[in-house]
Amino acid sequence: MDIRVSGHQVETGEALQAHANERLTAIIEKYFNRALSSQVTFSKAPAGAFRCDIVMHVMQNLVLKGTGSAQDAHVSFDQSAEKIDKQLRRYKRRLKDRHEQAAHSAAVEEAAYIIFEESQANDDDEPEVDAPVVIAETRVDVPEATVSDAVMMLDLRNTTALLFKNAGTGRHNMVYRRGDGSIGWVEPH
């Protein structure tokens, strides 16, 4: 596996790089026979802390992300590596459970929608706020998956939303993480 350790305004010494290589190699060997690549980036966080971001490409369509922050660079790496380990453990468990659920997947999944009306408060005394900055993201492929697989990808990619093509209906759907921690599912008519 190709493991790249870099620092953004932080010096990464040999000991930190060796620790990252050993830990990530051990995690991958625990669940898979090999992975494609990993990128470990250390940077400064507020209050003099260190931040560690790990992006791991395990296979063709499986990208894992983990982030940790602590006063020590090794501890911040261990936090983010633990998140990667947890995501891989869940992924392997879901792959195992998927075979058991294949017999039950004949039923078509349907969504229930509840529409909440927005209250019309008087906002005349509120000052106008500038529009937020729009950040252009890189292009990504929209995967074809079932809703349960899309939720699994949402967890594994550690993102707040995922657009996918529903394997059952052939339509584009979206799953997202709600503010209360539950998962929302949007399926257009």
PDB file of C-alpha atoms in Angstrom:
ATOM      1  CA  MET A   1       0.000   0.000   0.000  1.00  0.00           C
ATOM      2  CA  ASP A   2       1.226   3.462  -0.886  1.00  0.00           C
ATOM      3  CA  ILE A   3       1.182   5.583   2.294  1.00  0.00           C
ATOM      4  CA  ARG A   4       2.060   9.262   2.009  1.00  0.00           C
ATOM      5  CA  VAL A   5       2.594  11.299   5.164  1.00  0.00           C
ATOM      6  CA  SER A   6       2.803  15.061   4.776  1.00  0.00           C
ATOM      7  CA  GLY A   7       2.577  18.157   6.909  1.00  0.00           C
ATOM      8  CA  HIS A   8       0.843  21.429   6.198  1.00  0.00           C
ATOM      9  CA  GLN A   9       2.942  23.994   8.084  1.00  0.00           C
ATOM     10  CA  VAL A  10       4.006  21.116  10.352  1.00  0.00           C
ATOM     11  CA  GLU A  11       7.259  19.172  10.254  1.00  0.00           C
ATOM     12  CA  THR A  12       6.714  15.410  10.143  1.00  0.00           C
ATOM     13  CA  GLY A  13       9.675  13.563  11.563  1.00  0.00           C
ATOM     14  CA  GLU A  14      10.799  10.019  10.825  1.00  0.00           C
ATOM     15  CA  ALA A  15       9.248   8.653  14.028  1.00  0.00           C
ATOM     16  CA  LEU A  16       5.809  10.071  13.162  1.00  0.00           C
ATOM     17  CA  GLN A  17       6.015   8.775   9.588  1.00  0.00           C
ATOM     18  CA  ALA A  18       7.089   5.315  10.775  1.00  0.00           C
ATOM     19  CA  HIS A  19       4.263   5.256  13.335  1.00  0.00           C
ATOM     20  CA  ALA A  20       1.711   6.183  10.630  1.00  0.00           C
ATOM     21  CA  ASN A  21       3.046   3.542   8.220  1.00  0.00           C
ATOM     22  CA  GLU A  22       3.021   0.777  10.827  1.00  0.00           C
ATOM     23  CA  ARG A  23      -0.441   1.561  12.176  1.00  0.00           C
ATOM     24  CA  LEU A  24      -2.159   1.928   8.787  1.00  0.00           C
ATOM     25  CA  THR A  25      -0.505  -1.218   7.438  1.00  0.00           C
ATOM     26  CA  ALA A  26      -1.688  -3.154  10.500  1.00  0.00           C
ATOM     27  CA  ILE A  27      -5.252  -1.859  10.108  1.00  0.00           C
ATOM     28  CA  ILE A  28      -5.419  -2.849   6.434  1.00  0.00           C
ATOM     29  CA  GLU A  29      -3.907  -6.298   7.025  1.00  0.00           C
ATOM     30  CA  LYS A  30      -6.518  -6.877   9.720  1.00  0.00           C
ATOM     31  CA  TYR A  31      -9.449  -6.498   7.295  1.00  0.00           C
ATOM     32  CA  PHE A  32      -8.143  -6.775   3.703  1.00  0.00           C
ATOM     33  CA  ASN A  33      -5.164  -8.327   2.010  1.00  0.00           C
ATOM     34  CA  ARG A  34      -4.198  -4.953   0.528  1.00  0.00           C
ATOM     35  CA  ALA A  35      -5.353  -1.382  -0.068  1.00  0.00           C
ATOM     36  CA  LEU A  36      -4.621   1.039  -2.886  1.00  0.00           C
ATOM     37  CA  SER A  37      -3.285   4.116  -1.078  1.00  0.00           C
ATOM     38  CA  SER A  38      -3.463   6.341   1.985  1.00  0.00           C
ATOM     39  CA  GLN A  39      -2.781  10.029   2.443  1.00  0.00           C
ATOM     40  CA  VAL A  40      -2.026  11.282   5.974  1.00  0.00           C
ATOM     41  CA  THR A  41      -1.894  15.058   6.424  1.00  0.00           C
ATOM     42  CA  PHE A  42      -0.900  16.824   9.632  1.00  0.00           C
ATOM     43  CA  SER A  43      -1.719  20.487  10.184  1.00  0.00           C
ATOM     44  CA  LYS A  44      -2.071  23.024  12.956  1.00  0.00           C
ATOM     45  CA  ALA A  45      -5.410  23.270  14.749  1.00  0.00           C
ATOM     46  CA  PRO A  46      -6.621  26.105  16.979  1.00  0.00           C
ATOM     47  CA  ALA A  47      -5.045  26.544  20.428  1.00  0.00           C
ATOM     48  CA  GLY A  48      -1.723  25.016  19.397  1.00  0.00           C
ATOM     49  CA  ALA A  49      -3.165  21.561  18.766  1.00  0.00           C
ATOM     50  CA  PHE A  50      -2.433  19.222  15.884  1.00  0.00           C
ATOM     51  CA  ARG A  51      -4.973  17.979  13.369  1.00  0.00           C
ATOM     52  CA  CYS A  52      -4.578  14.750  11.415  1.00  0.00           C
ATOM     53  CA  ASP A  53      -6.634  13.885   8.317  1.00  0.00           C
ATOM     54  CA  ILE A  54      -6.461  10.417   6.766  1.00  0.00           C
ATOM     55  CA  VAL A  55      -7.926   9.600   3.349  1.00  0.00           C
ATOM     56  CA  MET A  56      -7.656   5.916   2.479  1.00  0.00           C
ATOM     57  CA  HIS A  57      -8.539   4.348  -0.870  1.00  0.00           C
ATOM     58  CA  VAL A  58      -9.238   0.735   0.046  1.00  0.00           C
ATOM     59  CA  MET A  59     -10.642  -0.453  -3.280  1.00  0.00           C
ATOM     60  CA  GLN A  60     -12.167   0.956  -6.470  1.00  0.00           C
ATOM     61  CA  ASN A  61     -15.248   2.653  -4.948  1.00  0.00           C
ATOM     62  CA  LEU A  62     -14.367   2.627  -1.248  1.00  0.00           C
ATOM     63  CA  VAL A  63     -12.815   5.788   0.186  1.00  0.00           C
ATOM     64  CA  LEU A  64     -12.519   6.214   3.961  1.00  0.00           C
ATOM     65  CA  LYS A  65     -11.875   9.468   5.807  1.00  0.00           C
ATOM     66  CA  GLY A  66     -10.878  10.017   9.409  1.00  0.00           C
ATOM     67  CA  THR A  67      -9.964  13.155  11.356  1.00  0.00           C
ATOM     68  CA  GLY A  68      -8.434  13.637  14.784  1.00  0.00           C
ATOM     69  CA  SER A  69      -7.290  16.614  16.821  1.00  0.00           C
ATOM     70  CA  ALA A  70      -5.103  16.664  19.954  1.00  0.00           C
ATOM     71  CA  GLN A  71      -2.207  18.494  21.601  1.00  0.00           C
ATOM     72  CA  ASP A  72       0.212  15.783  20.391  1.00  0.00           C
ATOM     73  CA  ALA A  73       0.628  14.785  16.714  1.00  0.00           C
ATOM     74  CA  HIS A  74       0.843  11.070  17.571  1.00  0.00           C
ATOM     75  CA  VAL A  75      -2.401  11.218  19.555  1.00  0.00           C
ATOM     76  CA  SER A  76      -4.219  13.087  16.772  1.00  0.00           C
ATOM     77  CA  PHE A  77      -3.052  10.417  14.307  1.00  0.00           C
ATOM     78  CA  ASP A  78      -4.213   7.624  16.638  1.00  0.00           C
ATOM     79  CA  GLN A  79      -7.657   9.246  16.892  1.00  0.00           C
ATOM     80  CA  SER A  80      -8.084   9.451  13.129  1.00  0.00           C
ATOM     81  CA  ALA A  81      -6.661   5.924  12.620  1.00  0.00           C
ATOM     82  CA  GLU A  82      -9.182   4.600  15.161  1.00  0.00           C
ATOM     83  CA  LYS A  83     -11.994   6.133  13.094  1.00  0.00           C
ATOM     84  CA  ILE A  84     -10.639   4.409   9.955  1.00  0.00           C
ATOM     85  CA  ASP A  85     -10.412   1.111  11.870  1.00  0.00           C
ATOM     86  CA  LYS A  86     -14.011   1.479  13.065  1.00  0.00           C
ATOM     87  CA  GLN A  87     -15.253   2.254   9.539  1.00  0.00           C
ATOM     88  CA  LEU A  88     -13.488  -0.810   8.116  1.00  0.00           C
ATOM     89  CA  ARG A  89     -14.893  -3.022  10.885  1.00  0.00           C
ATOM     90  CA  ARG A  90     -18.422  -1.786  10.119  1.00  0.00           C
ATOM     91  CA  TYR A  91     -17.887  -2.254   6.397  1.00  0.00           C
ATOM     92  CA  LYS A  92     -16.772  -5.880   6.821  1.00  0.00           C
ATOM     93  CA  ARG A  93     -19.741  -6.575   9.116  1.00  0.00           C
ATOM     94  CA  ARG A  94     -22.161  -5.058   6.601  1.00  0.00           C
ATOM     95  CA  LEU A  95     -20.657  -7.095   3.778  1.00  0.00           C
ATOM     96  CA  LYS A  96     -21.241 -10.206   5.862  1.00  0.00           C
ATOM     97  CA  ASP A  97     -24.814  -9.164   6.695  1.00  0.00           C
ATOM     98  CA  ARG A  98     -25.497  -8.255   3.070  1.00  0.00           C
ATOM     99  CA  HIS A  99     -25.437 -11.905   2.033  1.00  0.00           C
ATOM    100  CA  GLU A 100     -28.076 -12.694   4.645  1.00  0.00           C
ATOM    101  CA  GLN A 101     -30.263  -9.799   3.520  1.00  0.00           C
ATOM    102  CA  ALA A 102     -30.115 -10.724  -0.169  1.00  0.00           C
ATOM    103  CA  ALA A 103     -32.997 -13.175   0.277  1.00  0.00           C
ATOM    104  CA  HIS A 104     -35.180 -10.447   1.795  1.00  0.00           C
ATOM    105  CA  SER A 105     -34.451  -7.774  -0.826  1.00  0.00           C
ATOM    106  CA  ALA A 106     -37.276  -8.734  -3.182  1.00  0.00           C
ATOM    107  CA  ALA A 107     -39.619  -6.214  -1.556  1.00  0.00           C
ATOM    108  CA  VAL A 108     -39.508  -2.723  -3.036  1.00  0.00           C
ATOM    109  CA  GLU A 109     -38.356  -0.032  -0.634  1.00  0.00           C
ATOM    110  CA  GLU A 110     -40.757   2.864  -0.187  1.00  0.00           C
ATOM    111  CA  ALA A 111     -40.147   6.188   1.484  1.00  0.00           C
ATOM    112  CA  ALA A 112     -42.478   8.022   3.815  1.00  0.00           C
ATOM    113  CA  TYR A 113     -42.315  11.800   3.613  1.00  0.00           C
ATOM    114  CA  ILE A 114     -43.255  14.365   6.217  1.00  0.00           C
ATOM    115  CA  ILE A 115     -43.200  18.004   5.151  1.00  0.00           C
ATOM    116  CA  PHE A 116     -42.713  20.585   7.866  1.00  0.00           C
ATOM    117  CA  GLU A 117     -43.977  24.075   7.112  1.00  0.00           C
ATOM    118  CA  GLU A 118     -41.535  26.854   7.793  1.00  0.00           C
ATOM    119  CA  SER A 119     -42.837  29.433  10.251  1.00  0.00           C
ATOM    120  CA  GLN A 120     -43.214  32.900   8.803  1.00  0.00           C
ATOM    121  CA  ALA A 121     -41.423  35.022  11.409  1.00  0.00           C
ATOM    122  CA  ASN A 122     -40.972  38.734  10.961  1.00  0.00           C
ATOM    123  CA  ASP A 123     -37.345  39.151   9.932  1.00  0.00           C
ATOM    124  CA  ASP A 124     -37.422  42.921   9.323  1.00  0.00           C
ATOM    125  CA  ASP A 125     -35.332  43.721  12.405  1.00  0.00           C
ATOM    126  CA  GLU A 126     -32.664  41.116  11.496  1.00  0.00           C
ATOM    127  CA  PRO A 127     -29.588  42.504   9.735  1.00  0.00           C
ATOM    128  CA  GLU A 128     -28.809  41.011   6.333  1.00  0.00           C
ATOM    129  CA  VAL A 129     -26.062  38.422   6.386  1.00  0.00           C
ATOM    130  CA  ASP A 130     -23.717  37.982   3.444  1.00  0.00           C
ATOM    131  CA  ALA A 131     -24.246  34.829   1.436  1.00  0.00           C
ATOM    132  CA  PRO A 132     -21.945  31.956   2.384  1.00  0.00           C
ATOM    133  CA  VAL A 133     -18.933  31.155   0.242  1.00  0.00           C
ATOM    134  CA  VAL A 134     -19.562  28.539  -2.457  1.00  0.00           C
ATOM    135  CA  ILE A 135     -16.732  26.048  -2.711  1.00  0.00           C
ATOM    136  CA  ALA A 136     -16.336  24.050  -5.919  1.00  0.00           C
ATOM    137  CA  GLU A 137     -15.839  20.374  -5.183  1.00  0.00           C
ATOM    138  CA  THR A 138     -14.160  17.927  -7.491  1.00  0.00           C
ATOM    139  CA  ARG A 139     -16.319  15.822  -9.786  1.00  0.00           C
ATOM    140  CA  VAL A 140     -17.327  12.464  -8.411  1.00  0.00           C
ATOM    141  CA  ASP A 141     -19.092   9.484  -9.887  1.00  0.00           C
ATOM    142  CA  VAL A 142     -22.631   8.863  -8.688  1.00  0.00           C
ATOM    143  CA  PRO A 143     -22.656   5.253  -7.489  1.00  0.00           C
ATOM    144  CA  GLU A 144     -25.509   2.858  -8.181  1.00  0.00           C
ATOM    145  CA  ALA A 145     -26.563   1.279  -4.890  1.00  0.00           C
ATOM    146  CA  THR A 146     -29.460   0.242  -2.714  1.00  0.00           C
ATOM    147  CA  VAL A 147     -30.531   2.622   0.041  1.00  0.00           C
ATOM    148  CA  SER A 148     -28.841   0.508   2.736  1.00  0.00           C
ATOM    149  CA  ASP A 149     -25.605   0.412   0.718  1.00  0.00           C
ATOM    150  CA  ALA A 150     -25.787   4.189   0.240  1.00  0.00           C
ATOM    151  CA  VAL A 151     -26.109   4.665   4.013  1.00  0.00           C
ATOM    152  CA  MET A 152     -23.077   2.421   4.441  1.00  0.00           C
ATOM    153  CA  MET A 153     -21.110   4.537   1.908  1.00  0.00           C
ATOM    154  CA  LEU A 154     -22.227   7.697   3.737  1.00  0.00           C
ATOM    155  CA  ASP A 155     -20.730   6.325   6.964  1.00  0.00           C
ATOM    156  CA  LEU A 156     -17.574   5.047   5.308  1.00  0.00           C
ATOM    157  CA  ARG A 157     -16.876   8.273   3.456  1.00  0.00           C
ATOM    158  CA  ASN A 158     -17.567  10.260   6.620  1.00  0.00           C
ATOM    159  CA  THR A 159     -19.626  12.841   4.741  1.00  0.00           C
ATOM    160  CA  THR A 160     -22.899  14.587   5.517  1.00  0.00           C
ATOM    161  CA  ALA A 161     -24.691  13.736   2.241  1.00  0.00           C
ATOM    162  CA  LEU A 162     -24.468  11.246  -0.618  1.00  0.00           C
ATOM    163  CA  LEU A 163     -26.160  11.367  -4.013  1.00  0.00           C
ATOM    164  CA  PHE A 164     -26.641   7.918  -5.578  1.00  0.00           C
ATOM    165  CA  LYS A 165     -28.618   6.104  -8.252  1.00  0.00           C
ATOM    166  CA  ASN A 166     -31.128   3.791  -6.589  1.00  0.00           C
ATOM    167  CA  ALA A 167     -30.518   0.245  -7.855  1.00  0.00           C
ATOM    168  CA  GLY A 168     -34.182  -0.656  -7.290  1.00  0.00           C
ATOM    169  CA  THR A 169     -35.829   2.277  -9.071  1.00  0.00           C
ATOM    170  CA  GLY A 170     -33.075   3.596 -11.353  1.00  0.00           C
ATOM    171  CA  ARG A 171     -33.679   7.148 -10.061  1.00  0.00           C
ATOM    172  CA  HIS A 172     -31.285   9.500  -8.335  1.00  0.00           C
ATOM    173  CA  ASN A 173     -31.736   9.595  -4.557  1.00  0.00           C
ATOM    174  CA  MET A 174     -29.884  11.222  -1.694  1.00  0.00           C
ATOM    175  CA  VAL A 175     -29.139  10.143   1.865  1.00  0.00           C
ATOM    176  CA  TYR A 176     -27.913  12.661   4.421  1.00  0.00           C
ATOM    177  CA  ARG A 177     -27.070  12.914   8.097  1.00  0.00           C
ATOM    178  CA  ARG A 178     -29.680  14.953   9.966  1.00  0.00           C
ATOM    179  CA  GLY A 179     -28.918  17.289  12.850  1.00  0.00           C
ATOM    180  CA  ASP A 180     -30.312  14.808  15.387  1.00  0.00           C
ATOM    181  CA  GLY A 181     -27.914  12.075  14.164  1.00  0.00           C
ATOM    182  CA  SER A 182     -30.463  10.046  12.197  1.00  0.00           C
ATOM    183  CA  ILE A 183     -30.239   9.433   8.454  1.00  0.00           C
ATOM    184  CA  GLY A 184     -32.584  11.167   6.012  1.00  0.00           C
ATOM    185  CA  TRP A 185     -33.482   9.734   2.597  1.00  0.00           C
ATOM    186  CA  VAL A 186     -34.742  11.821  -0.334  1.00  0.00           C
ATOM    187  CA  GLU A 187     -36.387  10.132  -3.319  1.00  0.00           C
ATOM    188  CA  PRO A 188     -37.917  12.475  -5.916  1.00  0.00           C
ATOM    189  CA  HIS A 189     -41.211  11.668  -7.623  1.00  0.00           C
TER     190      HIS A 189
END
